[in-house]
Short mmCIF file of C-alpha atoms in Angstrom, two decimals:
data_model
loop_
_atom_site.label_atom_id
_atom_site.label_comp_id
_atom_site.label_asym_id
_atom_site.label_seq_id
_atom_site.Cartn_x
_atom_site.Cartn_y
_atom_site.Cartn_z
CA UNK A 1 -15.65 -15.81 -17.30
CA UNK A 2 -14.82 -12.70 -15.31
CA UNK A 3 -11.39 -11.91 -14.19
CA UNK A 4 -12.02 -12.49 -10.59
CA UNK A 5 -13.32 -15.81 -11.42
CA UNK A 6 -10.16 -16.50 -13.51
CA UNK A 7 -8.12 -15.46 -10.53
CA UNK A 8 -10.07 -17.70 -8.12
CA UNK A 9 -9.46 -20.50 -10.25
CA UNK A 10 -5.53 -19.97 -10.46
CA UNK A 11 -5.46 -19.34 -6.77
CA UNK A 12 -6.93 -22.67 -6.23
CA UNK A 13 -4.17 -24.60 -8.07
CA UNK A 14 -2.13 -23.75 -5.28
CA UNK A 15 -3.55 -26.70 -3.57
CA UNK A 16 -1.98 -28.77 -6.32
CA UNK A 17 1.37 -27.69 -5.16
CA UNK A 18 1.06 -28.60 -1.30
CA UNK A 19 2.40 -31.74 -1.38
CA UNK A 20 5.59 -30.01 -2.76
CA UNK A 21 5.72 -27.87 0.31
CA UNK A 22 5.30 -24.58 -1.84
CA UNK A 23 4.63 -21.20 -0.11
CA UNK A 24 2.09 -18.85 -1.74
CA UNK A 25 4.79 -16.57 -2.61
CA UNK A 26 6.49 -19.15 -4.53
CA UNK A 27 3.52 -20.12 -6.00
CA UNK A 28 2.91 -16.66 -7.39
CA UNK A 29 6.78 -16.64 -8.81
CA UNK A 30 5.87 -20.33 -10.11
CA UNK A 31 2.60 -19.03 -11.98
CA UNK A 32 4.48 -15.72 -13.50
CA UNK A 33 7.18 -18.16 -15.13
CA UNK A 34 4.59 -20.34 -16.49
CA UNK A 35 1.86 -17.68 -17.33
CA UNK A 36 4.84 -15.50 -19.22
CA UNK A 37 4.90 -17.99 -21.88
CA UNK A 38 1.48 -18.54 -22.29
CA UNK A 39 0.59 -14.80 -22.10
CA UNK A 40 3.08 -14.50 -24.74
CA UNK A 41 1.14 -17.03 -26.71
CA UNK A 42 -1.93 -15.48 -26.24
CA UNK A 43 -1.07 -12.04 -27.19
CA UNK A 44 0.93 -12.99 -30.31
CA UNK A 45 4.19 -11.76 -28.51
CA UNK A 46 6.08 -15.20 -29.06
CA UNK A 47 8.79 -13.58 -31.29
CA UNK A 48 10.54 -12.42 -28.40
CA UNK A 49 11.13 -15.71 -27.12
CA UNK A 50 13.37 -18.17 -29.04
CA UNK A 51 11.70 -21.09 -30.65
CA UNK A 52 12.03 -24.13 -28.82
CA UNK A 53 11.14 -22.75 -25.64
CA UNK A 54 7.85 -21.61 -26.27
CA UNK A 55 4.35 -22.46 -24.36
CA UNK A 56 3.66 -25.46 -27.01
CA UNK A 57 7.10 -26.73 -26.12
CA UNK A 58 6.54 -26.97 -22.46
CA UNK A 59 2.80 -28.10 -22.88
CA UNK A 60 3.46 -31.49 -24.94
CA UNK A 61 5.89 -32.91 -22.63
CA UNK A 62 5.06 -34.82 -19.53
CA UNK A 63 6.72 -36.74 -16.81
CA UNK A 64 10.61 -36.51 -16.00
CA UNK A 65 11.36 -35.24 -19.43
CA UNK A 66 9.13 -32.03 -18.49
CA UNK A 67 10.78 -31.46 -15.15
CA UNK A 68 14.16 -31.47 -17.17
CA UNK A 69 12.83 -29.37 -19.87
CA UNK A 70 11.36 -26.99 -17.48
CA UNK A 71 14.63 -26.63 -15.32
CA UNK A 72 16.12 -26.15 -18.84
CA UNK A 73 14.05 -23.57 -19.96
CA UNK A 74 14.04 -21.32 -16.80
CA UNK A 75 17.89 -21.67 -17.20
CA UNK A 76 17.99 -20.60 -20.80
CA UNK A 77 15.52 -17.86 -20.50
CA UNK A 78 17.42 -16.13 -17.76
CA UNK A 79 20.69 -16.28 -19.55
CA UNK A 80 20.61 -16.56 -23.05
CA UNK A 81 17.73 -14.10 -23.89
CA UNK A 82 17.83 -10.35 -23.81
CA UNK A 83 15.70 -7.41 -22.45
CA UNK A 84 12.55 -8.16 -20.05
CA UNK A 85 12.78 -11.79 -20.72
CA UNK A 86 16.15 -12.11 -19.24
CA UNK A 87 15.41 -9.75 -16.35
CA UNK A 88 12.22 -11.89 -15.49
CA UNK A 89 13.96 -15.21 -15.60
CA UNK A 90 16.84 -14.28 -14.20
CA UNK A 91 18.44 -16.48 -11.37
CA UNK A 92 15.00 -18.34 -11.72
CA UNK A 93 14.69 -21.88 -10.23
CA UNK A 94 11.59 -24.35 -9.77
CA UNK A 95 10.50 -25.34 -5.91
CA UNK A 96 7.96 -28.15 -7.87
CA UNK A 97 9.55 -31.52 -7.47
CA UNK A 98 6.92 -33.67 -8.63
CA UNK A 99 6.59 -33.64 -12.40
CA UNK A 100 2.74 -34.44 -12.21
CA UNK A 101 2.30 -31.42 -10.09
CA UNK A 102 3.86 -29.37 -12.87
CA UNK A 103 2.10 -30.88 -15.46
CA UNK A 104 -1.60 -30.51 -13.55
CA UNK A 105 -0.59 -26.65 -13.29
CA UNK A 106 0.46 -26.47 -16.78
CA UNK A 107 -2.71 -28.10 -17.93
CA UNK A 108 -4.95 -26.29 -16.00
CA UNK A 109 -3.65 -23.07 -16.97
CA UNK A 110 -4.01 -24.26 -20.60
CA UNK A 111 -7.70 -24.88 -20.28
CA UNK A 112 -8.56 -21.47 -18.64
CA UNK A 113 -10.89 -18.95 -20.65
CA UNK A 114 -8.09 -17.00 -22.03
CA UNK A 115 -10.66 -15.33 -24.83
CA UNK A 116 -12.15 -13.62 -21.74
CA UNK A 117 -8.80 -13.06 -19.91
CA UNK A 118 -7.72 -11.02 -22.92
CA UNK A 119 -10.90 -9.17 -22.93
CA UNK A 120 -10.85 -7.87 -19.22
CA UNK A 121 -7.06 -7.54 -19.66
CA UNK A 122 -4.23 -9.56 -18.78
CA UNK A 123 -2.71 -7.17 -16.67
CA UNK A 124 -5.52 -6.86 -14.75
CA UNK A 125 -5.56 -10.40 -13.99
CA UNK A 126 -2.13 -10.51 -12.79
CA UNK A 127 -2.84 -7.64 -10.56
CA UNK A 128 -5.71 -9.43 -9.38
CA UNK A 129 -3.34 -12.74 -8.66
CA UNK A 130 -1.03 -9.97 -6.72
CA UNK A 131 -3.74 -8.75 -4.74
CA UNK A 132 -4.73 -12.46 -3.69
CA UNK A 133 -1.49 -13.32 -2.49
CA UNK A 134 -0.98 -9.91 -0.58
CA UNK A 135 -4.28 -10.64 1.31
CA UNK A 136 -3.28 -14.21 2.25
CA UNK A 137 -1.78 -13.74 5.54
CA UNK A 138 0.43 -16.55 5.09
CA UNK A 139 2.10 -15.63 2.39
CA UNK A 140 3.75 -12.39 3.97
CA UNK A 141 3.12 -10.62 0.65
CA UNK A 142 1.16 -7.81 2.10
CA UNK A 143 4.16 -5.58 2.65
CA UNK A 144 4.76 -5.72 -0.88
CA UNK A 145 1.16 -4.63 -1.75
CA UNK A 146 -0.70 -1.46 -1.20
CA UNK A 147 -4.45 -1.28 -1.20
CA UNK A 148 -5.40 -0.41 -4.54
CA UNK A 149 -8.25 2.07 -3.55
CA UNK A 150 -5.50 3.93 -1.73
CA UNK A 151 -2.90 3.67 -4.70
CA UNK A 152 -5.92 5.07 -6.71
CA UNK A 153 -6.47 7.81 -4.38
CA UNK A 154 -3.03 9.00 -4.06
CA UNK A 155 -2.65 8.53 -7.80
CA UNK A 156 -5.99 11.06 -8.19
CA UNK A 157 -4.73 13.75 -5.91
CA UNK A 158 -0.79 13.94 -6.99
CA UNK A 159 -2.24 14.25 -10.69
CA UNK A 160 0.77 12.87 -12.85
CA UNK A 161 0.79 14.56 -16.04
CA UNK A 162 2.16 13.83 -19.51
CA UNK A 163 5.91 14.40 -19.84
CA UNK A 164 6.53 14.31 -16.40
CA UNK A 165 9.21 11.60 -14.97
CA UNK A 166 7.22 9.29 -11.75
CA UNK A 167 9.09 6.85 -9.38
CA UNK A 168 8.64 4.51 -6.82
CA UNK A 169 11.66 3.88 -4.84
CA UNK A 170 10.36 0.75 -3.36
CA UNK A 171 8.08 -0.27 -6.13
CA UNK A 172 7.13 -3.96 -4.78
CA UNK A 173 4.99 -5.15 -7.80
CA UNK A 174 4.83 -1.64 -9.62
CA UNK A 175 1.14 -0.82 -8.32
CA UNK A 176 1.70 2.74 -7.87
CA UNK A 177 3.53 3.15 -11.35
CA UNK A 178 0.81 1.35 -13.01
CA UNK A 179 -1.78 3.37 -11.84
CA UNK A 180 0.36 6.77 -12.42
CA UNK A 181 0.54 5.18 -16.12
CA UNK A 182 -3.25 4.86 -16.26
CA UNK A 183 -3.92 7.86 -15.16
CA UNK A 184 -1.95 9.75 -17.82
CA UNK A 185 -3.26 7.53 -20.51
CA UNK A 186 -7.13 8.25 -19.33
CA UNK A 187 -6.39 11.79 -19.35
CA UNK A 188 -4.53 12.29 -22.59
CA UNK A 189 -7.41 10.19 -24.45
CA UNK A 190 -5.14 7.16 -24.73
CA UNK A 191 -2.01 9.00 -25.78
CA UNK A 192 -3.56 10.49 -28.75
CA UNK A 193 -3.36 13.69 -27.41
CA UNK A 194 0.41 13.43 -27.59
CA UNK A 195 2.86 13.20 -30.75
CA UNK A 196 4.85 10.17 -31.25
CA UNK A 197 7.76 11.34 -29.06
CA UNK A 198 5.82 12.23 -26.13
CA UNK A 199 3.88 8.93 -26.38
CA UNK A 200 7.16 6.57 -26.88
CA UNK A 201 8.46 8.48 -23.62
CA UNK A 202 5.23 7.71 -21.46
CA UNK A 203 5.85 4.05 -22.64
CA UNK A 204 9.40 3.62 -22.24
CA UNK A 205 10.77 6.31 -19.65
CA UNK A 206 8.24 8.38 -17.51
CA UNK A 207 7.09 5.37 -15.16
CA UNK A 208 10.30 3.78 -13.33
CA UNK A 209 11.16 1.99 -9.59
CA UNK A 210 13.69 0.10 -7.77
CA UNK A 211 12.94 -3.20 -5.68
CA UNK A 212 15.35 -4.87 -3.38
CA UNK A 213 13.66 -8.48 -3.09
CA UNK A 214 14.49 -10.66 -6.20
CA UNK A 215 11.23 -12.44 -6.58
CA UNK A 216 9.35 -9.22 -5.83
CA UNK A 217 11.25 -7.32 -8.79
CA UNK A 218 10.12 -10.20 -10.81
CA UNK A 219 6.77 -9.79 -10.64
CA UNK A 220 6.95 -6.00 -11.05
CA UNK A 221 8.56 -6.48 -14.17
CA UNK A 222 5.93 -8.91 -15.36
CA UNK A 223 2.88 -6.64 -13.92
CA UNK A 224 4.57 -3.64 -15.75
CA UNK A 225 5.02 -5.71 -19.53
CA UNK A 226 1.13 -6.78 -18.90
CA UNK A 227 0.62 -3.03 -18.99
CA UNK A 228 2.88 -2.12 -21.64
CA UNK A 229 5.21 -0.11 -19.42
CA UNK A 230 8.63 -0.21 -20.37
CA UNK A 231 10.39 2.28 -18.08
CA UNK A 232 13.62 0.86 -15.97
CA UNK A 233 12.63 -1.10 -12.74
CA UNK A 234 15.82 -1.53 -11.09
CA UNK A 235 16.77 -4.35 -8.84
CA UNK A 236 18.75 -2.76 -5.87
CA UNK A 237 18.37 -1.04 -2.47
CA UNK A 238 17.52 2.78 -2.77
CA UNK A 239 19.10 3.04 0.53
CA UNK A 240 22.72 2.14 -0.71
CA UNK A 241 25.02 4.26 -2.93
CA UNK A 242 22.50 3.06 -5.87
CA UNK A 243 19.91 5.60 -4.55
CA UNK A 244 22.39 8.93 -5.09
CA UNK A 245 21.75 8.34 -8.62
CA UNK A 246 17.64 8.16 -8.55
CA UNK A 247 16.70 11.72 -9.05
CA UNK A 248 15.11 14.46 -11.17
CA UNK A 249 11.50 13.13 -10.65
CA UNK A 250 8.40 15.39 -10.80
CA UNK A 251 6.43 12.61 -9.19
CA UNK A 252 6.67 10.06 -6.26
CA UNK A 253 4.06 7.56 -5.30
CA UNK A 254 5.54 5.11 -2.74
CA UNK A 255 4.97 3.09 0.08
CA UNK A 256 8.48 2.19 1.35
CA UNK A 257 9.47 -0.55 4.10
CA UNK A 258 8.88 0.01 7.68
CA UNK A 259 11.42 -0.92 10.28
CA UNK A 260 15.19 -0.41 10.72
CA UNK A 261 18.38 -2.09 9.18
CA UNK A 262 19.31 -5.17 10.44
CA UNK A 263 21.77 -5.18 13.04
CA UNK A 264 21.04 -1.88 13.74
CA UNK A 265 23.80 -0.71 10.68
CA UNK A 266 23.46 2.87 9.67
CA UNK A 267 22.56 3.36 5.88
CA UNK A 268 25.11 3.26 3.55
CA UNK A 269 24.23 6.59 1.61
CA UNK A 270 26.55 9.32 2.19
CA UNK A 271 24.28 11.66 0.92
CA UNK A 272 21.75 11.82 3.29
CA UNK A 273 21.90 14.75 5.68
CA UNK A 274 20.95 12.55 8.88
CA UNK A 275 22.30 9.11 9.26
CA UNK A 276 19.99 6.68 11.13
CA UNK A 277 19.02 3.20 11.07
CA UNK A 278 15.23 3.99 10.57
CA UNK A 279 14.50 2.78 6.90
CA UNK A 280 11.37 5.17 6.67
CA UNK A 281 13.05 8.10 7.92
CA UNK A 282 16.01 7.11 5.43
CA UNK A 283 13.62 6.71 2.70
CA UNK A 284 11.56 10.29 3.43
CA UNK A 285 14.91 11.73 3.01
CA UNK A 286 15.45 10.02 -0.19
CA UNK A 287 11.99 11.10 -1.64
CA UNK A 288 12.56 14.67 -1.06
CA UNK A 289 15.81 14.92 -2.21
CA UNK A 290 14.67 13.07 -5.50
CA UNK A 291 12.27 15.61 -6.38
CA UNK A 292 12.84 18.19 -8.66
CA UNK A 293 11.55 21.78 -7.67
CA UNK A 294 7.99 21.54 -7.74
CA UNK A 295 8.14 18.04 -7.67
CA UNK A 296 5.11 16.29 -5.76
CA UNK A 297 5.10 13.07 -3.54
CA UNK A 298 2.67 11.00 -1.69
CA UNK A 299 4.17 8.58 0.71
CA UNK A 300 2.70 6.07 2.96
CA UNK A 301 4.67 6.34 6.63
CA UNK A 302 3.96 4.70 9.78
CA UNK A 303 3.15 7.00 12.94
CA UNK A 304 6.46 6.83 14.57
CA UNK A 305 7.66 9.18 11.56
CA UNK A 306 5.26 11.81 13.03
CA UNK A 307 6.79 11.83 16.34
CA UNK A 308 10.09 10.26 16.62
CA UNK A 309 12.24 12.48 18.30
CA UNK A 310 16.11 13.37 17.73
CA UNK A 311 16.71 12.43 13.96
CA UNK A 312 13.18 12.26 13.24
CA UNK A 313 12.48 15.79 14.57
CA UNK A 314 15.85 16.71 12.56
CA UNK A 315 14.32 14.97 9.39
CA UNK A 316 10.71 16.29 9.93
CA UNK A 317 12.21 20.09 10.15
CA UNK A 318 14.31 19.52 6.72
CA UNK A 319 11.03 18.30 5.31
CA UNK A 320 8.98 21.32 6.34
CA UNK A 321 11.99 23.63 5.29
CA UNK A 322 12.65 22.09 1.80
CA UNK A 323 9.23 21.05 1.10
CA UNK A 324 5.55 22.33 1.49
CA UNK A 325 4.26 19.66 3.71
CA UNK A 326 0.54 20.46 3.09
CA UNK A 327 -1.24 17.68 4.03
CA UNK A 328 -1.00 14.36 6.27
CA UNK A 329 -3.83 12.06 5.74
CA UNK A 330 -4.27 9.95 9.20
CA UNK A 331 -5.16 6.37 8.03
CA UNK A 332 -7.43 3.72 9.13
CA UNK A 333 -6.01 0.66 10.97
CA UNK A 334 -6.25 -3.04 9.55
CA UNK A 335 -5.79 -1.75 5.77
CA UNK A 336 -2.61 -3.88 5.60
CA UNK A 337 -1.61 -7.19 6.42
CA UNK A 338 -0.09 -6.18 10.14
CA UNK A 339 -3.35 -5.30 11.73
CA UNK A 340 -1.34 -3.17 14.47
CA UNK A 341 0.27 -0.97 12.15
CA UNK A 342 -0.54 2.79 12.23
CA UNK A 343 0.36 4.50 9.21
CA UNK A 344 -0.40 7.84 7.00
CA UNK A 345 -0.03 9.48 3.82
CA UNK A 346 2.12 12.59 3.62
CA UNK A 347 1.39 15.16 0.36
CA UNK A 348 4.15 17.49 -0.19
CA UNK A 349 5.76 19.62 -3.01
CA UNK A 350 9.22 20.55 -3.18
CA UNK A 351 10.10 24.33 -2.84
CA UNK A 352 12.01 26.29 -5.44
CA UNK A 353 14.56 27.00 -1.93
CA UNK A 354 15.18 25.17 0.56
CA UNK A 355 13.73 27.34 3.49
CA UNK A 356 10.47 27.90 5.27
CA UNK A 357 8.71 26.09 2.40
CA UNK A 358 5.91 24.64 4.88
CA UNK A 359 3.38 27.51 6.41
CA UNK A 360 0.59 25.30 7.78
CA UNK A 361 -0.22 21.50 7.53
CA UNK A 362 -3.64 20.27 7.14
CA UNK A 363 -4.94 17.24 8.69
CA UNK A 364 -7.55 14.85 8.16
CA UNK A 365 -8.24 12.05 10.68
CA UNK A 366 -9.76 9.04 8.57
CA UNK A 367 -8.95 6.81 11.63
CA UNK A 368 -10.79 7.52 14.63
CA UNK A 369 -14.35 6.24 15.14
CA UNK A 370 -14.01 4.25 11.85
CA UNK A 371 -15.33 0.38 11.11
CA UNK A 372 -12.67 -1.82 11.27
CA UNK A 373 -11.10 -3.00 7.54
CA UNK A 374 -10.17 -6.37 6.82
CA UNK A 375 -11.27 -9.55 4.57
CA UNK A 376 -15.02 -8.92 5.58
CA UNK A 377 -15.15 -5.27 5.49
CA UNK A 378 -12.70 -4.20 2.75
CA UNK A 379 -11.36 -0.56 2.17
CA UNK A 380 -13.23 1.13 -0.97
CA UNK A 381 -12.59 4.17 -2.64
CA UNK A 382 -15.86 5.69 -1.48
CA UNK A 383 -14.09 5.78 2.20
CA UNK A 384 -11.88 8.24 0.99
CA UNK A 385 -14.76 10.63 -0.54
CA UNK A 386 -14.89 13.51 2.16
CA UNK A 387 -11.14 13.38 2.46
CA UNK A 388 -10.62 13.89 -1.58
CA UNK A 389 -13.52 16.35 -1.16
CA UNK A 390 -11.53 18.58 1.34
CA UNK A 391 -8.02 18.25 0.10
CA UNK A 392 -9.46 19.65 -3.76
CA UNK A 393 -11.55 22.19 -1.80
CA UNK A 394 -10.48 25.66 -3.55
CA UNK A 395 -10.87 27.03 -0.19
CA UNK A 396 -9.78 24.70 2.37
CA UNK A 397 -11.03 27.08 5.39
CA UNK A 398 -14.61 26.78 4.28
CA UNK A 399 -14.84 22.94 4.33
CA UNK A 400 -17.11 22.06 7.21
CA UNK A 401 -15.53 18.49 8.51
CA UNK A 402 -14.77 17.74 12.04
CA UNK A 403 -12.09 15.56 10.26
CA UNK A 404 -10.05 18.16 8.81
CA UNK A 405 -8.23 20.67 10.57
CA UNK A 406 -5.21 22.66 10.09
CA UNK A 407 -2.09 23.57 12.49
CA UNK A 408 0.43 26.22 11.68
CA UNK A 409 4.33 26.15 11.41
CA UNK A 410 4.93 27.72 14.47
CA UNK A 411 2.20 25.81 16.46
CA UNK A 412 4.48 22.47 15.17
CA UNK A 413 7.62 23.92 15.94
CA UNK A 414 6.31 24.59 19.41
CA UNK A 415 5.49 21.14 20.07
CA UNK A 416 9.04 20.08 18.86
CA UNK A 417 8.30 19.40 15.46
CA UNK A 418 5.80 16.45 16.05
CA UNK A 419 3.20 15.75 13.45
CA UNK A 420 1.40 13.42 15.72
CA UNK A 421 -1.51 16.06 15.56
CA UNK A 422 -5.10 16.19 13.89
CA UNK A 423 -6.64 13.22 15.45
CA UNK A 424 -10.30 14.07 16.55
CA UNK A 425 -12.12 13.01 19.66
CA UNK A 426 -12.44 8.98 20.23
CA UNK A 427 -16.02 8.41 21.20
CA UNK A 428 -14.79 5.08 22.77
CA UNK A 429 -12.96 6.78 25.56
CA UNK A 430 -14.21 8.05 28.70
CA UNK A 431 -13.73 11.82 28.91
CA UNK A 432 -12.68 12.34 32.34
CA UNK A 433 -13.37 16.26 32.10
CA UNK A 434 -17.15 15.70 31.44
CA UNK A 435 -16.91 13.14 34.53
CA UNK A 436 -18.48 15.20 37.90
CA UNK A 437 -15.97 16.47 40.79
CA UNK A 438 -15.34 13.29 43.33
CA UNK A 439 -15.99 15.36 46.31
CA UNK A 440 -18.90 16.79 44.87
CA UNK A 441 -20.04 13.26 43.55
CA UNK A 442 -19.56 11.75 47.57
CA UNK A 443 -21.40 14.71 48.82
CA UNK A 444 -24.30 14.07 46.60
CA UNK A 445 -24.17 10.23 47.59
CA UNK A 446 -23.81 11.03 51.41
CA UNK A 447 -26.90 13.43 50.93
CA UNK A 448 -28.54 10.46 49.40
CA UNK A 449 -27.87 8.03 51.92
CA UNK A 450 -28.77 10.30 54.75
CA UNK A 451 -32.26 10.60 53.07
CA UNK A 452 -32.45 7.19 52.60
CA UNK A 453 -31.67 6.41 56.35
CA UNK A 454 -34.41 9.17 57.22
CA UNK A 455 -37.13 7.04 55.08
CA UNK A 456 -36.08 4.11 56.73
CA UNK A 457 -36.71 5.76 59.94
CA UNK A 458 -39.69 6.77 59.28
CA UNK A 459 -41.11 3.53 57.91
CA UNK A 460 -39.93 1.89 61.06
CA UNK A 461 -41.90 4.32 63.05
CA UNK A 462 -44.87 3.32 60.79
CA UNK A 463 -44.46 -0.27 61.75
CA UNK A 464 -44.22 -0.18 65.30
CA UNK A 465 -47.39 2.37 65.44
CA UNK A 466 -48.98 -0.24 63.28
CA UNK A 467 -47.81 -3.21 65.43
CA UNK A 468 -49.34 -1.14 68.69
CA UNK A 469 -52.60 -0.68 67.08
CA UNK A 470 -52.79 -4.49 65.99
CA UNK A 471 -51.88 -5.42 69.96
CA UNK A 472 -54.77 -2.78 70.88
CA UNK A 473 -57.34 -4.51 68.83
CA UNK A 474 -56.62 -7.92 70.49
#
């Protein structure tokens, strides 16, 4: 049985809980509580779970006894344990009211092909479940999940290295950091090229994140654990004073939340140069402040970051002063759960000084004249092939691709520091410059009409002549 088939079976179990009014997102959270115990048993890691609160202790119970024990288990693991177990179960509660539904869930999980699941990778299984949840519009979880092909492309182009500190300040379910971990793992011969201390650093300190939403933070912890990542994942708001201490990173990969602070209140950070209620602009400021000199970032941001005036223009100018904003990828629409959202990836490197680091910005338009992406036509890594080729070209000026263009810093300044640039001609829009002059068209039409009238007169004359001829024959 493949990971995809197991994920399908797990997802179908949600039908069992519909009578309890369980939402898709609540279902994934409930699955996390139960899957943790089952996976600990399957991987031989039950020593970290107190006796009496393990999988077999849960699986043998039934009816009201099961319901009471499950609630007790959640509370105990969230208060009496330490480390990741306590973090995952902290504040945990169940939304399952019917004991028979809980028993069905436990029994169904127990009956899955866990040998295949281990072979395929439990981390891959869990990520598949998170992706299923993100793709389900009713769950609303798409805002916490970036499409895996996009994550992989951003990671491959940023190229995190062993020994570097990587961070996602709005980590969702931790997808970016898992991709960064796997990239370093694969490029260091499964850490075999590293000594003991270096290897320990990768597992314990190299990959970190911060997440505001409690249940999503719980999913991130579980995801990291199943990929053997022990780096700190903070529960909190990066745009609060907490974020002031999130600094010193060599790599930042992220897709921060879009929108404004509720009620229009300003950020509570007092270290940002420009105070605004716009979340993505504040995250952009945080990110370039958090980078070490020569630190690299790839950030998903909506279109309004590129053209917003006032505070937006000031922040873009600061970004281009402090960093080399070398590339902007204009992403296709429809790749996130909100179909109308237009997004981009900004790639930049922190300078060694805070002045004039951006000399030019290269744009790649992967949006215009592209197919519509969604469930029936999912985004794949091959859709980025030409962009990756252009990005990594030894001489970008020699790349022959109509989607690839460059704008100088002086030209950007002349446009009020707007970065809403680099889009090619849209074939679906009429180019009015190519239309004939209206006066000329009218004159041509008049000439045509006059010719038609002359032809009609000639026909009428011939008809009269024919009629006269017929009369003469009579």
